[in-house]
Coordinates of C-alpha atoms and ligand atoms in Angstrom, one line a residue:
Chain A
M1 CA 0.0 0.0 0.0
S2 CA 1.4 3.4 -0.9
T3 CA 1.9 6.1 1.6
E4 CA -0.6 8.8 2.5
L5 CA 0.4 12.3 1.2
I6 CA -2.5 14.6 1.8
R7 CA -5.3 14.5 4.3
L8 CA -8.3 16.7 4.7
K9 CA -9.9 16.3 8.2
D10 CA -13.4 17.5 8.9
C11 CA -12.9 20.4 6.5
V12 CA -15.9 22.8 6.6
M13 CA -16.1 25.9 4.3
T14 CA -18.5 28.7 4.9
F15 CA -18.9 31.8 2.7
D16 CA -21.0 34.6 4.1
G17 CA -22.9 32.2 6.4
E18 CA -23.5 29.7 3.6
T19 CA -22.0 26.3 4.1
V20 CA -20.4 25.2 0.9
L21 CA -18.4 22.2 2.2
K22 CA -19.8 20.1 5.0
S23 CA -17.1 18.2 6.8
I24 CA -14.9 16.8 4.0
N25 CA -12.8 13.9 5.0
L26 CA -10.4 12.6 2.4
Y27 CA -7.0 11.2 2.1
I28 CA -4.8 11.1 -1.0
N29 CA -1.9 8.7 -1.4
D30 CA 1.4 9.4 -3.0
K31 CA 1.3 9.1 -6.8
E32 CA -2.4 8.5 -6.7
F33 CA -4.8 9.8 -9.4
L34 CA -7.9 11.1 -7.5
T35 CA -10.8 12.6 -9.2
L36 CA -13.4 14.8 -7.6
L37 CA -16.6 14.3 -9.6
G38 CA -19.9 16.1 -9.1
P39 CA -22.4 18.5 -10.5
S40 CA -21.8 22.2 -10.8
G41 CA -21.6 24.1 -7.5
C42 CA -21.0 21.0 -5.4
G43 CA -17.7 22.3 -4.0
K44 CA -15.1 20.7 -6.2
T45 CA -13.2 23.9 -6.9
T46 CA -13.4 24.9 -3.2
T47 CA -11.9 21.6 -2.1
L48 CA -9.1 22.1 -4.6
R49 CA -8.5 25.6 -3.4
I50 CA -8.1 24.4 0.2
I51 CA -5.5 21.9 -1.0
G52 CA -3.7 24.6 -3.1
G53 CA -3.7 27.0 -0.1
F54 CA -5.8 29.7 -1.7
E55 CA -8.6 29.2 0.9
K56 CA -8.4 28.4 4.5
P57 CA -11.1 26.0 5.7
T58 CA -13.5 27.6 8.1
S59 CA -12.9 24.7 10.4
G60 CA -11.0 21.4 10.1
D61 CA -7.4 20.7 9.1
I62 CA -5.3 19.9 6.1
F63 CA -2.2 17.8 6.4
F64 CA 0.7 17.2 4.0
D65 CA 2.9 14.3 5.0
G66 CA 1.2 14.4 8.4
K67 CA 2.1 18.0 9.0
R68 CA -0.7 20.6 9.4
V69 CA -0.5 23.1 6.6
N70 CA -3.6 25.3 7.1
D71 CA -1.4 28.4 7.3
L72 CA 1.1 27.6 4.7
P73 CA 0.8 30.0 1.7
P74 CA 0.5 28.5 -1.8
Y75 CA 4.1 29.5 -2.8
R76 CA 5.5 27.3 -0.1
R77 CA 3.4 24.2 -1.0
R78 CA 4.8 21.6 -3.4
V79 CA 1.7 21.9 -5.4
N80 CA 0.9 23.4 -8.8
T81 CA -2.5 24.2 -10.2
V82 CA -4.2 24.2 -13.5
F83 CA -6.9 26.8 -12.8
Q84 CA -10.5 26.4 -14.0
K85 CA -10.3 29.9 -15.5
Y86 CA -6.6 29.4 -16.7
A87 CA -5.3 32.6 -15.0
L88 CA -2.6 33.1 -17.6
F89 CA -0.5 36.3 -17.3
P90 CA -1.7 38.6 -20.0
H91 CA 1.6 40.6 -20.1
L92 CA 3.7 37.6 -20.9
N93 CA 3.8 35.5 -24.1
V94 CA 3.2 31.8 -24.1
Y95 CA 6.9 30.9 -23.5
E96 CA 7.2 33.3 -20.6
N97 CA 4.0 32.1 -19.1
I98 CA 5.2 28.5 -19.0
A99 CA 8.7 29.6 -17.9
F100 CA 7.3 31.6 -14.9
G101 CA 7.7 29.0 -12.3
L102 CA 11.1 27.9 -13.5
R103 CA 12.4 31.4 -13.4
I104 CA 11.1 31.8 -9.9
A105 CA 13.0 28.6 -9.0
K106 CA 16.1 30.1 -10.6
Q107 CA 16.7 27.5 -13.2
T108 CA 19.4 28.1 -15.8
E109 CA 18.4 29.5 -19.1
S110 CA 19.2 26.4 -21.0
E111 CA 17.2 24.2 -18.5
I112 CA 14.3 26.5 -18.9
K113 CA 14.5 26.4 -22.7
S114 CA 14.5 22.6 -22.9
R115 CA 11.8 22.1 -20.3
V116 CA 9.5 24.8 -21.8
G117 CA 10.1 23.3 -25.2
A118 CA 9.1 19.8 -24.0
A119 CA 6.0 21.2 -22.3
L120 CA 5.0 23.0 -25.5
E121 CA 5.4 19.9 -27.5
L122 CA 3.4 17.9 -24.9
V123 CA 0.3 20.2 -25.3
G124 CA 0.8 20.5 -29.1
L125 CA 1.7 24.2 -29.2
T126 CA 5.3 24.0 -30.3
N127 CA 5.2 27.0 -32.7
F128 CA 3.1 29.2 -30.4
D129 CA 5.9 30.2 -28.0
K130 CA 6.0 33.8 -29.1
R131 CA 2.3 34.3 -29.2
R132 CA 0.5 36.5 -26.7
V133 CA -1.9 34.5 -24.6
T134 CA -4.6 37.1 -25.1
Q135 CA -4.5 36.2 -28.8
M136 CA -5.3 32.5 -28.4
S137 CA -8.5 30.4 -28.4
G138 CA -9.9 29.1 -25.2
G139 CA -8.7 25.6 -25.9
Q140 CA -5.2 26.8 -26.6
Q141 CA -5.1 28.9 -23.5
Q142 CA -6.2 25.9 -21.5
R143 CA -3.3 23.9 -22.9
V144 CA -0.9 26.7 -22.0
A145 CA -2.3 26.5 -18.4
I146 CA -1.6 22.8 -18.3
A147 CA 1.9 23.3 -19.6
R148 CA 2.6 26.1 -17.1
A149 CA 1.7 23.8 -14.2
I150 CA 3.2 20.6 -15.4
V151 CA 6.6 22.1 -16.5
N152 CA 7.5 22.5 -12.8
Q153 CA 7.1 18.8 -12.1
P154 CA 5.4 19.3 -8.8
E155 CA 4.8 16.6 -6.3
V156 CA 1.1 17.3 -6.5
L157 CA -0.8 18.6 -9.5
L158 CA -4.3 20.1 -9.0
L159 CA -6.3 20.2 -12.2
D160 CA -9.6 22.0 -12.2
E161 CA -11.5 20.8 -15.3
P162 CA -8.3 21.0 -17.3
L163 CA -9.8 19.7 -20.5
G164 CA -13.2 21.4 -20.4
A165 CA -12.5 23.7 -23.4
L166 CA -11.1 21.1 -25.7
D167 CA -12.9 19.2 -28.5
L168 CA -13.5 15.5 -28.1
K169 CA -10.6 14.3 -30.0
M170 CA -8.1 16.6 -28.4
R171 CA -9.6 15.8 -25.0
K172 CA -9.1 12.1 -25.5
E173 CA -5.5 12.7 -26.6
M174 CA -4.8 14.9 -23.6
Q175 CA -6.3 12.4 -21.3
V176 CA -3.9 9.8 -22.5
E177 CA -1.0 12.3 -22.2
L178 CA -1.8 13.4 -18.7
K179 CA -2.2 9.9 -17.5
R180 CA 1.2 9.0 -19.1
I181 CA 2.9 11.9 -17.4
Q182 CA 1.3 11.1 -14.1
R183 CA 2.6 7.5 -14.3
Q184 CA 6.0 8.4 -15.8
V185 CA 7.0 11.3 -13.6
G186 CA 5.1 9.9 -10.6
I187 CA 3.0 13.0 -9.8
T188 CA 0.0 12.9 -7.5
F189 CA -3.0 14.1 -9.5
I190 CA -6.1 15.7 -7.9
Y191 CA -8.4 16.1 -10.8
V192 CA -11.7 17.9 -11.0
T193 CA -14.3 17.1 -13.7
H194 CA -18.0 16.7 -14.2
D195 CA -17.4 14.3 -17.0
Q196 CA -18.1 10.9 -15.5
E197 CA -16.5 9.0 -18.4
E198 CA -13.3 11.0 -18.0
A199 CA -13.3 10.3 -14.2
L200 CA -13.8 6.6 -14.7
T201 CA -11.2 6.1 -17.4
M202 CA -8.4 8.1 -15.8
S203 CA -8.6 7.8 -12.1
D204 CA -7.3 5.4 -9.5
T205 CA -9.9 6.7 -7.1
V206 CA -13.1 8.7 -7.7
A207 CA -14.8 10.8 -5.1
V208 CA -18.4 11.7 -6.0
M209 CA -19.5 14.9 -4.5
R210 CA -22.9 16.5 -4.0
G211 CA -23.8 19.7 -2.1
G212 CA -20.5 19.9 -0.2
V213 CA -20.5 16.3 0.8
I214 CA -18.5 13.3 -0.5
E215 CA -21.3 10.8 -1.4
Q216 CA -19.0 7.9 -2.2
I217 CA -15.3 7.3 -2.7
G218 CA -13.7 4.3 -4.3
T219 CA -12.2 2.8 -7.4
P220 CA -13.9 3.5 -10.7
V221 CA -15.1 -0.1 -10.9
D222 CA -16.5 -0.1 -7.4
I223 CA -18.3 3.2 -7.9
Y224 CA -19.7 2.1 -11.2
N225 CA -20.8 -1.4 -10.1
E226 CA -21.7 -0.7 -6.5
P227 CA -23.0 2.8 -6.4
K228 CA -24.0 3.6 -2.8
N229 CA -27.2 5.5 -3.7
A230 CA -29.4 6.5 -6.6
F231 CA -27.6 9.9 -6.9
V232 CA -24.2 8.3 -7.4
A233 CA -25.7 5.7 -9.8
D234 CA -27.4 8.3 -11.8
F235 CA -24.4 10.7 -11.9
I236 CA -21.9 8.0 -12.8
G237 CA -23.9 7.0 -15.8
E238 CA -27.4 7.4 -17.1
S239 CA -29.6 5.0 -15.1
N240 CA -33.2 3.8 -14.7
I241 CA -34.1 4.5 -11.1
L242 CA -37.3 3.0 -9.9
P243 CA -39.0 2.9 -6.5
G244 CA -39.2 -0.6 -5.1
T245 CA -39.8 -2.7 -2.0
M246 CA -37.3 -5.1 -0.6
H247 CA -39.3 -8.0 0.8
K248 CA -36.4 -10.1 2.1
D249 CA -32.9 -11.0 1.0
F250 CA -32.8 -11.6 -2.8
D251 CA -36.5 -10.8 -3.2
V252 CA -37.7 -7.4 -4.5
T253 CA -40.7 -5.8 -6.2
F254 CA -40.5 -3.0 -8.7
G255 CA -42.3 -2.0 -11.9
G256 CA -45.2 -4.1 -10.7
V257 CA -43.2 -7.3 -10.9
R258 CA -41.5 -9.5 -8.2
W259 CA -37.9 -10.2 -9.0
V260 CA -35.0 -12.3 -7.8
C261 CA -32.0 -10.2 -7.2
V262 CA -28.5 -10.6 -5.7
D263 CA -28.7 -8.0 -3.0
K264 CA -29.3 -8.7 0.7
G265 CA -29.0 -7.1 4.1
F266 CA -31.9 -4.7 3.9
D267 CA -34.7 -4.5 6.4
T268 CA -37.7 -6.7 5.5
E269 CA -40.4 -4.9 3.5
S270 CA -38.2 -1.7 3.3
P271 CA -38.6 0.9 0.5
V272 CA -35.6 1.0 -1.8
D273 CA -34.3 2.6 -5.0
V274 CA -33.7 0.1 -7.8
V275 CA -31.1 1.1 -10.3
I276 CA -30.8 -0.5 -13.7
R277 CA -28.2 0.5 -16.3
P278 CA -29.6 1.2 -19.8
E279 CA -27.1 -1.1 -21.4
D280 CA -28.0 -4.0 -19.1
I281 CA -31.6 -4.2 -20.4
Q282 CA -32.3 -6.5 -23.4
L283 CA -35.1 -6.1 -25.7
V284 CA -37.1 -9.3 -26.3
S285 CA -40.5 -10.2 -27.6
T286 CA -43.4 -9.4 -25.3
D287 CA -44.0 -13.1 -24.6
D288 CA -40.6 -13.6 -23.0
S289 CA -40.8 -10.9 -20.4
P290 CA -43.0 -9.8 -17.5
I291 CA -42.4 -6.2 -18.4
K292 CA -44.2 -5.1 -21.6
G293 CA -43.9 -1.7 -23.0
R294 CA -44.2 0.5 -26.0
V295 CA -41.4 2.3 -27.8
L296 CA -41.8 6.1 -27.5
S297 CA -38.6 7.3 -29.2
V298 CA -35.3 6.0 -30.7
T299 CA -32.2 8.2 -31.0
F300 CA -29.0 7.2 -32.8
K301 CA -26.0 7.9 -30.5
G302 CA -23.1 6.7 -32.6
V303 CA -22.1 3.5 -30.8
H304 CA -25.6 2.5 -29.9
Y305 CA -29.3 3.5 -30.1
E306 CA -31.0 5.1 -27.1
S307 CA -34.7 4.3 -26.8
T308 CA -37.3 5.3 -24.4
I309 CA -39.9 2.7 -23.6
E310 CA -43.0 3.3 -21.6
A311 CA -44.0 0.4 -19.4
D312 CA -46.4 0.5 -16.4
G313 CA -46.2 4.3 -16.1
Y314 CA -42.4 4.4 -16.1
N315 CA -40.2 5.6 -19.0
W316 CA -37.3 3.2 -19.3
L317 CA -34.0 4.3 -20.9
I318 CA -32.4 1.6 -23.0
H319 CA -29.1 1.4 -24.9
S320 CA -29.0 -1.3 -27.6
T321 CA -27.1 -1.9 -30.8
K322 CA -30.3 -2.8 -32.7
A323 CA -33.0 -0.2 -33.1
P324 CA -36.6 -1.0 -32.2
N325 CA -39.4 0.7 -34.1
V326 CA -41.2 3.6 -32.6
G327 CA -44.7 2.4 -31.5
E328 CA -43.7 -1.2 -31.4
N329 CA -44.5 -3.3 -28.3
V330 CA -41.5 -4.9 -26.8
G331 CA -40.5 -6.9 -23.7
L332 CA -37.7 -6.0 -21.3
F333 CA -35.4 -8.8 -20.1
L334 CA -33.3 -8.5 -16.9
T335 CA -31.1 -11.0 -15.1
P336 CA -30.7 -10.8 -11.3
E337 CA -27.2 -9.3 -11.7
D338 CA -28.6 -6.4 -13.6
I339 CA -30.7 -5.3 -10.6
H340 CA -28.9 -3.0 -8.2
I341 CA -30.7 -2.2 -4.9
M342 CA -29.9 1.0 -3.0
H343 CA -31.1 2.5 0.2
K344 CA -33.4 5.5 -0.4
S345 CA -31.1 8.5 -0.8
A346 CA -33.1 11.1 1.2
G347 CA -29.9 13.0 1.8
E348 CA -29.0 10.5 4.5
A349 CA -26.0 9.2 2.7
K350 CA -22.9 10.0 4.8
A351 CA -19.5 10.3 3.2
E352 CA -17.0 8.0 4.9
G353 CA -14.1 9.8 3.4
G354 CA -11.2 7.7 2.3
D355 CA -12.0 4.8 4.6
S356 CA -14.0 2.9 2.1
Y357 CA -11.2 1.8 -0.1
Chain B
M1 CA 14.4 78.1 -19.2
F2 CA 13.5 75.1 -21.3
A3 CA 15.8 73.1 -19.0
A4 CA 14.3 74.5 -15.9
S5 CA 10.7 73.7 -17.0
F6 CA 11.5 70.2 -18.0
R7 CA 13.7 69.6 -14.9
L8 CA 11.0 70.8 -12.5
A9 CA 8.3 68.9 -14.4
F10 CA 10.4 65.8 -14.2
Y11 CA 11.0 66.1 -10.5
A12 CA 7.3 66.8 -9.8
T13 CA 6.3 63.7 -11.9
A14 CA 8.9 61.5 -10.2
I15 CA 7.8 62.6 -6.7
C16 CA 4.1 62.2 -7.6
L17 CA 4.8 58.7 -8.8
L18 CA 6.8 57.8 -5.7
I19 CA 4.0 59.0 -3.4
S20 CA 1.1 57.7 -5.5
Y21 CA 2.1 54.2 -6.2
P22 CA 2.4 52.9 -2.6
I23 CA -0.8 54.7 -1.6
A24 CA -2.7 53.3 -4.6
Y25 CA -1.3 49.8 -3.9
V26 CA -2.3 49.9 -0.2
V27 CA -5.8 51.4 -1.0
S28 CA -6.5 48.9 -3.8
R29 CA -6.2 46.0 -1.4
E30 CA -8.7 47.5 1.1
T31 CA -12.4 46.8 1.2
P32 CA -14.7 48.7 -1.2
Q33 CA -16.0 50.8 1.7
V34 CA -12.5 52.0 2.7
Q35 CA -11.7 52.6 -1.0
S36 CA -14.7 54.9 -1.5
V37 CA -13.9 56.9 1.7
F38 CA -10.4 57.4 0.3
M39 CA -11.8 58.5 -3.0
V40 CA -13.9 61.2 -1.3
L41 CA -11.0 62.4 0.7
L42 CA -9.0 62.6 -2.4
M43 CA -11.6 64.5 -4.4
V44 CA -12.8 67.0 -1.8
P45 CA -9.7 69.3 -2.1
M46 CA -10.0 69.2 -5.8
W47 CA -13.4 70.9 -5.6
I48 CA -11.7 74.0 -4.3
N49 CA -10.3 76.3 -7.0
F50 CA -6.8 75.6 -8.1
L51 CA -5.7 79.2 -7.7
L52 CA -7.1 79.3 -4.1
R53 CA -5.2 76.2 -3.2
T54 CA -2.0 77.6 -4.6
Y55 CA -2.5 80.9 -2.7
A56 CA -3.0 78.8 0.4
W57 CA 0.4 77.2 -0.2
M58 CA 1.9 80.7 -0.6
S59 CA 0.8 81.6 2.9
I60 CA 1.9 78.3 4.3
L61 CA 5.4 78.5 2.8
E62 CA 6.0 82.3 3.5
N63 CA 8.9 83.2 5.6
N64 CA 6.5 84.0 8.5
G65 CA 4.0 81.4 7.3
L66 CA 2.6 78.3 8.9
L67 CA 5.4 76.0 8.0
N68 CA 8.1 78.2 9.5
K69 CA 6.1 78.8 12.7
L70 CA 5.7 75.1 13.1
L71 CA 9.4 74.5 12.5
V72 CA 10.3 77.2 15.1
L73 CA 8.0 75.6 17.5
L74 CA 9.7 72.3 17.0
G75 CA 13.0 74.0 17.5
I76 CA 14.3 73.3 14.0
G77 CA 14.5 76.9 12.9
K78 CA 13.3 78.7 9.8
V79 CA 13.8 77.7 6.3
S80 CA 13.3 80.0 3.4
I81 CA 11.5 77.9 0.8
I82 CA 9.1 80.3 -0.8
N83 CA 10.3 81.6 -4.1
T84 CA 12.6 78.7 -4.7
E85 CA 12.4 75.8 -7.3
A86 CA 11.6 73.5 -4.4
A87 CA 8.4 75.5 -3.6
V88 CA 7.4 75.4 -7.3
A89 CA 8.0 71.6 -7.4
L90 CA 6.0 71.2 -4.2
G91 CA 3.1 73.2 -5.7
M92 CA 3.2 71.0 -8.8
V93 CA 3.2 67.8 -6.7
Y94 CA 0.4 69.0 -4.6
N95 CA -1.8 70.1 -7.4
Y96 CA -1.2 67.2 -9.8
L97 CA -1.0 64.3 -7.4
P98 CA -4.6 63.1 -7.9
F99 CA -3.9 62.8 -11.6
M100 CA -1.2 60.3 -10.8
L101 CA -3.0 58.5 -8.1
L102 CA -6.3 57.9 -9.9
P103 CA -5.1 56.0 -13.0
I104 CA -2.7 53.9 -10.9
L105 CA -5.5 53.1 -8.4
T106 CA -7.8 52.2 -11.3
V107 CA -5.5 49.6 -12.9
L108 CA -4.6 48.1 -9.5
Q109 CA -8.3 47.8 -8.6
K110 CA -9.0 46.1 -11.9
L111 CA -6.1 43.7 -11.5
D112 CA -7.4 40.1 -11.7
R113 CA -6.9 38.5 -8.3
S114 CA -6.6 35.0 -9.8
L115 CA -3.3 36.2 -11.4
L116 CA -1.8 36.8 -8.0
E117 CA -3.0 33.3 -7.0
A118 CA -1.4 31.8 -10.1
S119 CA 1.9 33.6 -9.3
S120 CA 1.8 32.3 -5.7
D121 CA 1.0 28.9 -7.0
L122 CA 4.1 28.9 -9.2
G123 CA 6.3 29.7 -6.2
A124 CA 6.5 33.5 -6.1
N125 CA 6.3 35.2 -2.7
G126 CA 4.7 38.6 -2.3
V127 CA 7.7 40.6 -3.4
R128 CA 8.3 38.6 -6.5
T129 CA 4.6 38.6 -7.4
F130 CA 4.7 42.3 -7.2
L131 CA 7.8 42.7 -9.4
R132 CA 6.8 40.1 -12.0
V133 CA 3.0 40.5 -12.1
V134 CA 1.5 43.5 -10.3
F135 CA 4.0 46.1 -11.4
P136 CA 4.2 45.1 -15.1
L137 CA 0.4 45.0 -15.3
S138 CA 0.0 48.4 -13.7
L139 CA 2.3 50.1 -16.2
P140 CA -0.5 51.5 -18.4
G141 CA -1.8 53.3 -15.3
V142 CA 1.6 54.6 -14.4
L143 CA 2.2 55.8 -17.9
S144 CA -1.1 57.7 -18.1
G145 CA -0.5 59.1 -14.7
V146 CA 3.0 60.3 -15.8
T147 CA 1.5 61.9 -18.8
M148 CA -1.2 63.6 -16.9
V149 CA 1.2 65.1 -14.4
F150 CA 4.1 65.9 -16.7
V151 CA 2.2 67.8 -19.4
P152 CA 0.5 70.3 -17.1
S153 CA 3.6 70.6 -15.0
V154 CA 5.8 71.6 -17.9
S155 CA 3.4 74.3 -19.1
T156 CA 2.2 75.7 -15.8
F157 CA 2.7 79.4 -15.1
V158 CA 0.5 80.1 -12.1
I159 CA 2.4 77.8 -9.7
S160 CA 5.8 79.2 -10.7
K161 CA 4.5 82.8 -10.4
L162 CA 2.9 82.4 -7.0
L163 CA 5.3 80.0 -5.3
G164 CA 8.5 80.8 -7.4
G165 CA 8.0 84.6 -7.0
G166 CA 9.1 85.2 -10.6
K167 CA 12.6 84.0 -9.8
T168 CA 12.0 80.6 -11.5
L169 CA 10.8 81.5 -14.9
L170 CA 9.2 78.6 -16.7
L171 CA 8.1 78.2 -20.2
G172 CA 4.5 78.8 -19.2
D173 CA 5.6 82.1 -17.7
L174 CA 7.5 83.1 -20.8
I175 CA 4.5 82.4 -23.0
E176 CA 2.1 84.2 -20.7
M177 CA 4.4 87.3 -20.8
Q178 CA 4.4 87.4 -24.6
F179 CA 0.6 87.5 -24.7
L180 CA -0.6 89.2 -21.5
G181 CA 2.6 90.6 -19.9
N182 CA 4.9 93.6 -20.6
A183 CA 6.9 91.9 -23.2
Y184 CA 4.0 91.7 -25.6
N185 CA 5.1 89.7 -28.6
P186 CA 2.5 87.1 -29.8
Y187 CA 5.0 85.8 -32.5
I188 CA 7.6 84.7 -30.0
G189 CA 4.9 83.5 -27.7
S190 CA 3.4 81.3 -30.5
A191 CA 6.8 80.0 -31.5
V192 CA 7.7 79.0 -28.0
S193 CA 4.3 77.4 -27.6
I194 CA 4.7 75.3 -30.7
V195 CA 8.2 74.2 -29.7
M196 CA 7.0 73.2 -26.3
M197 CA 4.1 71.3 -27.8
L198 CA 6.4 69.4 -30.1
I199 CA 8.8 68.5 -27.3
V200 CA 5.8 67.3 -25.2
L201 CA 4.5 65.3 -28.1
V202 CA 7.8 63.6 -28.6
C203 CA 8.0 62.8 -24.9
M204 CA 4.6 61.3 -24.9
F205 CA 5.2 59.3 -28.1
V206 CA 8.4 57.8 -26.6
M207 CA 6.5 56.9 -23.4
N208 CA 3.6 55.4 -25.3
K209 CA 6.1 53.2 -27.1
F210 CA 7.3 51.9 -23.8
G211 CA 3.8 51.3 -22.7
D212 CA 3.4 48.8 -25.6
G213 CA 0.4 50.7 -26.8
G214 CA -1.8 49.8 -23.9
E215 CA -5.3 51.2 -24.2
E216 CA -5.1 53.4 -21.2
T217 CA -2.1 55.3 -22.5
S218 CA -3.4 56.1 -25.9
M219 CA -4.5 59.6 -24.9
F220 CA -3.8 61.2 -28.2
Ligands
ATP401 N1 -15.6 33.1 -2.9 C1 -16.8 32.7 -2.7 N2 -17.7 33.4 -2.1 C2 -19.0 32.9 -1.9 N3 -19.4 31.8 -2.4 C3 -18.6 31.0 -3.1 C4 -17.2 31.4 -3.3 N4 -16.6 30.4 -4.0 C5 -17.5 29.5 -4.2 N5 -18.7 29.8 -3.6 C6 -19.9 28.9 -3.7 O1 -19.6 27.7 -3.3 C7 -20.3 26.7 -4.0 C8 -19.3 25.7 -4.5 O2 -18.5 26.3 -5.5 P1 -17.4 25.6 -6.3 O3 -16.7 26.6 -7.1 O4 -16.5 24.8 -5.3 O5 -18.2 24.6 -7.2 P2 -17.7 23.6 -8.3 O6 -18.0 22.2 -7.8 O7 -16.3 23.8 -8.6 O8 -18.6 23.9 -9.5 P3 -18.3 24.0 -11.1 O9 -18.3 22.6 -11.6 O10 -19.4 24.8 -11.6 O11 -17.0 24.6 -11.2 C9 -21.1 27.4 -5.0 O12 -22.4 27.4 -4.6 C10 -20.5 28.8 -5.0 O13 -21.5 29.7 -5.3
MG402 MG1 -15.3 24.6 -10.2

């Protein structure tokens, strides 16, 4: 097991009486790739700013290597940041923006030249070194921001939606590049995104946040396969979430049908949320399924078709490679493994910080 | 005379800059409330007529004026400052200080805080952030302040007349004499005016070049 590098302990953040972070507990291991994932306004940037030293938690502590660093200014932390709004220096050209940290660190001119050159190449802006940053597109500026942080080879890199302004192809390429650097140089990444696919493909650990609370933290596979509640399940991938009743272990009713499932440990006859992934549902003929529905719409999504099927008052979302016809009557087929039972998430879900992995 | 005018204007501008920048820097980091109180305090004296304020300085700097009374009281002894170049420079600094302060304050207020965070993030402490980020970004304000102090200073004639007692003759005084004074000669007056204007224009042009054509400096 790798060693712990950063720990947030009971961090609360309040702005003008409004609580934005409610007791964040989190630890980050050395060389780990941790992603904070959550909807807009859930406190991802604020958490990152506490780690970077731009904000002091209203209460709670932050530790680096076991030492409390609440009062350590950003310039004395071994951390660099790719800011959500880039924050490039408008009076400097691309080269000087990237060289800024190296000059502060009093590197030699030849060292600066080779490292800035490598960073420019990494982000695909090799011939832009003389360009003023104010004369660049949003995506180009974002890449300069990445280069400016990464060129310093910090121990920890904070990235606040670093690929948000890039097109899909460029984003995929940069995802691979960032991951490669993280492994090669051995940097600890704390990454913010609200793109769940990005979070799942890149991270060692994902922390799903909502309203200033970490709802769940774990490996991408755990989070995807065992979401703790309907919010996580829905956020991590489009889902069908139905109300249901858990009668006893392996026995549940939802959608007007009684099913066998693989979950247990719930109170008898307790209300639950049932989550079913759109890609787990198979379309069959009406005779082969207890759930019969009518196709409302079909949309081509590239890799698959997305259809909405109305059955028993609920609109099911289904991903399939074959397209049903609109208006057609179909049956929905589920195996016990496709059924995920969750406790009702009436805001009761407590984040257990880093303890769950 | 040309030399005296430009020398005094230069001193006045430099002193204005040295006083204004630290004040503007400190004020720009205060809360909006403190900033607006400061603005009012800065503006109130400007509502009094320029001539009246200069006359006031005359009586303060007189040999038996307020300043000397204070110095005697403190046991330092009298100084004779009225009717010297120092008095003229002081008058210029006093009158034109707000023209330096306001543009610098404005750019510092508009400075994007996230740039200071970025600088700190990249390892720069307060001093280095100031030298590498704050000051370069405030240059347009400095340049327009310099322009707005230097140009009126170089052409003033009231300040030098009242506080310089006619001993320090500046270009402005010379021009005034050709039109309104004893040495009535509009031709020489016009010629000197044009020459002065050209010199000022060249100065401004050179400064604007330094300012890299920032929008605030393009006064012309
Ligand atoms: N300086 C501040 N003063 C007051 N409120 C703030 C401040 N910074 C953030 N907030 C509030 O804190 C909450 C969380 O903000 P934060 O920037 O951390 O969200 P986020 O998760 O990064 O969202 P996004 O994905 O949109 O960037 C928001 O409701 C925001 O309005
Ligand atoms: Mg954010």
